[in-house]
Amino acid sequence: MKVLITGTSGFIGRALAEDMSVEHEVVCLSRQPTEVAGVTSLRGNFSWTEDLQQLDRWNFDALVHLAAVTGAGTEADLMRVNVMGSYGLLRYMADRGCKKFTLASSIAAVGMQSVHFRPLELPMSDEHPCLDRDGYGFSKYMMEETTRYLARQNDNLDIINIRLSSVWPEDRVPEPRQPGPVGQWGMGAISCMYLSDTVRCFRLAAESAHKSGVRILNAVAPQAAVACSVPELMRVWYGVDADAIDMSHYERVGHERNAVYDVSRIAAELGFVAGRSVLPE
């Protein structure tokens, strides 16, 4: 395949470009040079039309879109880049015949970065609604909605939005969360995955057989990075509000520390299950 990967100056993008370049022709677009042997590295901003024109010489088979403004960005930048910038990139690629799209959405699309967030269900389904009030999650949710809009215009597009967890480098171990006050990004702190699994997840999505339509898939390790059971932590975090959440999933023996995001669909659709546990040995 000829694959365009955006955001390859980041540690996920760089690792994915290196991995996919073994078997595919990879073109990288990022604001900083991509120092990976065997790829074509272009400097540019995916949200700028003039920078996309650098890509005119290729007919791409697939796009993996990782570049984004993160949760530290302003609301205006989040909407301008993550929503409208992604729209422009997808429109450009679709108009040039690309039909396979894999996008890095986020588990933050549910709105979990706020201390006021309360999940509607546990584990949260792949399409748990957006309850965001801070901007980042909403921008990722609106990016997902943009893909639905484009798919309604072209029913031959295959679009996979990966609601990606927090990603850890291979040489670090998440500290299991002890019961205590809920903080910002609380669900993100206990929903992790290692870089090697993240790379494999995106490669499986990009290489998967064509399936028209839009899919939204949670991608986290099967375990929550917690020192106690998930229900114990939720009752400390949410108090009486936790009583409204059905947590019977975690009452079965061996499931007490399962992920707070449902990962059954990504296993069924892509055959992906994170191989490395985020819990200490």
Short mmCIF file of C-alpha atoms in Angstrom, two decimals:
data_model
loop_
_atom_site.label_atom_id
_atom_site.label_comp_id
_atom_site.label_asym_id
_atom_site.label_seq_id
_atom_site.Cartn_x
_atom_site.Cartn_y
_atom_site.Cartn_z
CA MET A 1 0.00 0.00 0.00
CA LYS A 2 0.85 3.66 -0.35
CA VAL A 3 0.07 5.05 3.09
CA LEU A 4 0.01 8.64 4.33
CA ILE A 5 0.63 9.03 8.05
CA THR A 6 0.20 12.42 9.72
CA GLY A 7 1.73 13.46 13.01
CA THR A 8 4.89 11.42 12.60
CA SER A 9 7.06 13.78 14.65
CA GLY A 10 5.25 12.41 17.72
CA PHE A 11 6.38 9.19 19.38
CA ILE A 12 3.35 7.18 18.25
CA GLY A 13 3.56 8.42 14.67
CA ARG A 14 7.29 7.89 14.41
CA ALA A 15 7.00 4.32 15.71
CA LEU A 16 4.09 3.56 13.39
CA ALA A 17 5.92 4.96 10.35
CA GLU A 18 8.95 2.82 11.13
CA ASP A 19 6.79 -0.27 11.60
CA MET A 20 4.64 0.15 8.48
CA SER A 21 7.54 1.14 6.21
CA VAL A 22 8.83 -2.46 6.36
CA GLU A 23 5.98 -3.64 4.14
CA HIS A 24 4.43 -0.49 2.67
CA GLU A 25 5.37 2.74 0.93
CA VAL A 26 4.98 5.33 3.67
CA VAL A 27 4.74 9.10 3.25
CA CYS A 28 4.89 11.15 6.44
CA LEU A 29 3.41 14.62 6.90
CA SER A 30 4.31 16.47 10.08
CA ARG A 31 5.33 19.91 11.23
CA GLN A 32 8.80 18.63 12.16
CA PRO A 33 11.00 16.27 10.12
CA THR A 34 10.31 12.55 10.51
CA GLU A 35 13.61 10.86 11.20
CA VAL A 36 12.75 7.38 10.02
CA ALA A 37 14.74 5.54 7.36
CA GLY A 38 12.83 4.29 4.36
CA VAL A 39 9.97 6.80 4.43
CA THR A 40 9.29 9.97 2.50
CA SER A 41 9.20 12.83 5.00
CA LEU A 42 7.29 16.03 4.23
CA ARG A 43 7.09 19.05 6.48
CA GLY A 44 3.71 20.65 6.67
CA ASN A 45 0.49 21.25 8.54
CA PHE A 46 -2.36 18.92 7.57
CA SER A 47 -4.87 21.71 8.19
CA TRP A 48 -3.31 24.01 5.58
CA THR A 49 -4.47 23.53 1.97
CA GLU A 50 -1.16 24.70 0.51
CA ASP A 51 0.73 22.07 2.52
CA LEU A 52 -1.59 19.31 1.33
CA GLN A 53 -0.67 20.18 -2.25
CA GLN A 54 2.72 18.55 -1.60
CA LEU A 55 0.83 15.25 -1.72
CA ASP A 56 -0.54 15.70 -5.24
CA ARG A 57 2.05 13.36 -6.78
CA TRP A 58 0.78 10.28 -4.91
CA ASN A 59 -2.38 8.23 -5.16
CA PHE A 60 -2.76 6.89 -1.66
CA ASP A 61 -4.43 3.64 -0.69
CA ALA A 62 -4.77 4.51 2.99
CA LEU A 63 -4.51 7.36 5.48
CA VAL A 64 -3.58 7.08 9.15
CA HIS A 65 -4.37 10.42 10.74
CA LEU A 66 -2.60 10.90 14.08
CA ALA A 67 -1.87 14.63 14.08
CA ALA A 68 -4.01 16.80 16.34
CA VAL A 69 -4.11 19.59 18.87
CA THR A 70 -4.08 17.90 22.28
CA GLY A 71 -6.08 18.66 25.39
CA ALA A 72 -3.71 21.51 26.26
CA GLY A 73 -4.92 23.55 23.26
CA THR A 74 -7.41 26.38 23.30
CA GLU A 75 -11.02 25.63 22.42
CA ALA A 76 -10.68 27.66 19.20
CA ASP A 77 -7.56 25.74 18.11
CA LEU A 78 -9.14 22.41 18.99
CA MET A 79 -12.12 23.11 16.77
CA ARG A 80 -10.11 24.70 13.97
CA VAL A 81 -7.52 21.92 13.72
CA ASN A 82 -9.13 18.73 15.02
CA VAL A 83 -12.47 19.31 13.34
CA MET A 84 -12.11 21.62 10.35
CA GLY A 85 -8.49 20.66 9.66
CA SER A 86 -9.38 16.98 9.70
CA TYR A 87 -12.36 17.70 7.45
CA GLY A 88 -10.06 19.37 4.90
CA LEU A 89 -7.57 16.50 4.99
CA LEU A 90 -10.25 13.83 4.60
CA ARG A 91 -11.97 15.74 1.83
CA TYR A 92 -8.66 16.12 -0.01
CA MET A 93 -7.87 12.42 0.29
CA ALA A 94 -11.37 11.21 -0.60
CA ASP A 95 -11.54 13.50 -3.63
CA ARG A 96 -8.28 11.96 -4.83
CA GLY A 97 -9.63 8.42 -4.57
CA CYS A 98 -8.42 7.24 -1.17
CA LYS A 99 -11.05 5.01 0.46
CA LYS A 100 -9.33 3.67 3.59
CA PHE A 101 -9.08 5.97 6.62
CA THR A 102 -7.89 5.31 10.16
CA LEU A 103 -8.11 8.23 12.56
CA ALA A 104 -6.84 8.72 16.10
CA SER A 105 -9.85 9.76 18.09
CA SER A 106 -9.64 9.57 21.88
CA ILE A 107 -11.25 7.98 24.89
CA ALA A 108 -11.66 11.64 25.92
CA ALA A 109 -14.47 11.89 23.36
CA VAL A 110 -16.84 10.86 26.16
CA GLY A 111 -15.82 13.93 28.19
CA MET A 112 -13.88 12.12 30.90
CA GLN A 113 -11.31 14.88 31.35
CA SER A 114 -13.69 16.88 33.58
CA VAL A 115 -14.06 16.15 37.30
CA HIS A 116 -17.81 16.54 36.67
CA PHE A 117 -17.93 13.65 34.20
CA ARG A 118 -20.11 10.70 35.11
CA PRO A 119 -20.18 7.68 32.76
CA LEU A 120 -23.59 6.47 31.65
CA GLU A 121 -22.41 2.86 31.73
CA LEU A 122 -19.42 0.76 32.71
CA PRO A 123 -17.61 -0.46 30.81
CA MET A 124 -18.26 2.40 28.39
CA SER A 125 -19.32 1.31 24.91
CA ASP A 126 -17.46 2.38 21.78
CA GLU A 127 -20.11 4.97 21.01
CA HIS A 128 -20.73 6.29 24.52
CA PRO A 129 -22.12 9.79 23.92
CA CYS A 130 -20.04 12.91 24.30
CA LEU A 131 -20.60 14.68 27.63
CA ASP A 132 -17.56 16.93 27.28
CA ARG A 133 -17.46 20.45 28.66
CA ASP A 134 -13.78 21.32 28.13
CA GLY A 135 -13.27 21.28 24.36
CA TYR A 136 -10.82 18.49 23.60
CA GLY A 137 -13.25 15.60 23.87
CA PHE A 138 -15.85 17.56 21.95
CA SER A 139 -13.37 18.25 19.13
CA LYS A 140 -12.63 14.52 18.81
CA TYR A 141 -16.32 13.67 18.91
CA MET A 142 -17.00 16.24 16.19
CA MET A 143 -14.16 14.76 14.13
CA GLU A 144 -15.96 11.42 14.38
CA GLU A 145 -19.21 13.09 13.29
CA THR A 146 -17.35 14.65 10.34
CA THR A 147 -16.37 11.16 9.18
CA ARG A 148 -20.02 10.11 9.33
CA TYR A 149 -20.95 13.10 7.19
CA LEU A 150 -18.34 12.27 4.56
CA ALA A 151 -19.35 8.60 4.58
CA ARG A 152 -22.95 9.57 3.84
CA GLN A 153 -21.68 11.32 0.72
CA ASN A 154 -19.53 8.38 -0.39
CA ASP A 155 -20.77 4.98 0.71
CA ASN A 156 -17.55 3.29 -0.44
CA LEU A 157 -15.38 4.90 2.25
CA ASP A 158 -13.98 2.68 5.01
CA ILE A 159 -13.39 4.85 8.10
CA ILE A 160 -12.17 3.61 11.48
CA ASN A 161 -12.04 6.05 14.39
CA ILE A 162 -9.82 4.63 17.13
CA ARG A 163 -10.79 5.99 20.54
CA LEU A 164 -7.25 5.72 21.83
CA SER A 165 -6.26 5.40 25.48
CA SER A 166 -3.32 6.99 27.25
CA VAL A 167 -0.14 5.59 25.67
CA TRP A 168 2.92 4.61 27.69
CA PRO A 169 6.50 4.07 26.49
CA GLU A 170 7.78 0.54 26.87
CA ASP A 171 10.18 1.36 29.72
CA ARG A 172 7.60 2.89 32.08
CA VAL A 173 4.93 1.24 34.21
CA PRO A 174 1.68 3.01 35.12
CA GLU A 175 1.14 3.44 38.83
CA PRO A 176 -2.12 1.67 39.73
CA ARG A 177 -4.64 4.24 40.95
CA GLN A 178 -5.46 4.08 44.64
CA PRO A 179 -8.87 5.18 45.92
CA GLY A 180 -8.95 8.94 46.36
CA PRO A 181 -10.57 12.06 44.94
CA VAL A 182 -11.35 11.97 41.24
CA GLY A 183 -9.07 14.26 39.27
CA GLN A 184 -9.12 15.68 35.78
CA TRP A 185 -8.62 12.98 33.14
CA GLY A 186 -9.49 10.40 35.79
CA MET A 187 -10.61 7.71 33.37
CA GLY A 188 -7.55 8.43 31.24
CA ALA A 189 -5.24 7.77 34.17
CA ILE A 190 -6.56 4.22 34.54
CA SER A 191 -7.05 3.48 30.83
CA CYS A 192 -3.63 2.86 29.33
CA MET A 193 -1.82 0.92 26.64
CA TYR A 194 1.80 0.49 25.69
CA LEU A 195 3.31 1.97 22.55
CA SER A 196 3.97 -1.42 20.93
CA ASP A 197 0.31 -2.38 21.27
CA THR A 198 -0.76 1.03 19.99
CA VAL A 199 1.35 0.65 16.86
CA ARG A 200 -0.06 -2.82 16.25
CA CYS A 201 -3.60 -1.49 16.70
CA PHE A 202 -3.21 1.21 14.05
CA ARG A 203 -1.42 -1.13 11.66
CA LEU A 204 -4.20 -3.71 11.96
CA ALA A 205 -6.78 -1.01 11.26
CA ALA A 206 -4.92 0.32 8.22
CA GLU A 207 -4.32 -3.16 6.81
CA SER A 208 -7.78 -4.58 7.55
CA ALA A 209 -10.04 -5.70 4.71
CA HIS A 210 -12.18 -2.96 3.23
CA LYS A 211 -15.52 -2.53 4.99
CA SER A 212 -17.66 0.40 3.92
CA GLY A 213 -18.99 2.65 6.63
CA VAL A 214 -17.81 4.30 9.83
CA ARG A 215 -16.61 2.38 12.87
CA ILE A 216 -15.73 3.80 16.29
CA LEU A 217 -13.58 1.45 18.34
CA ASN A 218 -12.22 1.77 21.86
CA ALA A 219 -8.54 0.86 22.12
CA VAL A 220 -7.29 0.31 25.65
CA ALA A 221 -5.61 -2.52 27.53
CA PRO A 222 -8.10 -5.10 28.84
CA GLN A 223 -7.22 -4.16 32.43
CA ALA A 224 -7.71 -0.88 34.27
CA ALA A 225 -4.61 0.46 36.01
CA VAL A 226 -6.19 0.31 39.46
CA ALA A 227 -4.96 -0.96 42.81
CA CYS A 228 -8.46 -1.97 43.90
CA SER A 229 -11.53 -3.18 42.06
CA VAL A 230 -13.15 -0.80 39.58
CA PRO A 231 -16.42 -0.57 41.60
CA GLU A 232 -14.43 0.34 44.73
CA LEU A 233 -12.69 3.18 42.90
CA MET A 234 -15.89 4.42 41.26
CA ARG A 235 -17.70 4.61 44.61
CA VAL A 236 -14.89 6.71 46.04
CA TRP A 237 -14.81 8.93 42.94
CA TYR A 238 -18.50 9.44 42.47
CA GLY A 239 -20.10 8.78 45.84
CA VAL A 240 -23.86 8.29 45.65
CA ASP A 241 -23.74 8.96 41.89
CA ALA A 242 -21.99 5.61 41.46
CA ASP A 243 -25.16 3.83 42.54
CA ALA A 244 -26.80 4.85 39.24
CA ILE A 245 -24.12 3.01 37.22
CA ASP A 246 -24.56 -0.70 36.51
CA MET A 247 -21.22 -2.25 37.49
CA SER A 248 -22.32 -5.87 37.49
CA HIS A 249 -19.70 -6.58 34.79
CA TYR A 250 -17.00 -6.27 37.47
CA GLU A 251 -18.70 -8.56 39.98
CA ARG A 252 -17.65 -11.73 38.16
CA VAL A 253 -14.54 -13.44 39.47
CA GLY A 254 -11.50 -12.30 37.50
CA HIS A 255 -13.23 -9.21 36.09
CA GLU A 256 -12.82 -6.90 39.09
CA ARG A 257 -10.13 -4.80 37.39
CA ASN A 258 -11.32 -4.98 33.79
CA ALA A 259 -11.04 -1.87 31.63
CA VAL A 260 -13.61 0.91 32.07
CA TYR A 261 -13.98 1.01 28.27
CA ASP A 262 -15.50 -1.94 26.41
CA VAL A 263 -12.87 -3.46 24.11
CA SER A 264 -14.87 -6.40 22.78
CA ARG A 265 -15.74 -4.77 19.47
CA ILE A 266 -12.18 -3.94 18.42
CA ALA A 267 -11.25 -7.55 19.16
CA ALA A 268 -14.10 -8.77 16.97
CA GLU A 269 -13.57 -6.26 14.15
CA LEU A 270 -9.77 -6.14 13.94
CA GLY A 271 -8.58 -9.05 16.02
CA PHE A 272 -6.85 -6.60 18.35
CA VAL A 273 -6.26 -7.30 22.01
CA ALA A 274 -3.47 -5.45 23.79
CA GLY A 275 -0.78 -7.98 24.55
CA ARG A 276 1.00 -6.29 27.42
CA SER A 277 -0.73 -5.80 30.75
CA VAL A 278 -0.65 -2.34 32.35
CA LEU A 279 -0.82 -3.96 35.80
CA PRO A 280 2.40 -4.78 37.68
CA GLU A 281 3.61 -8.36 37.39
#
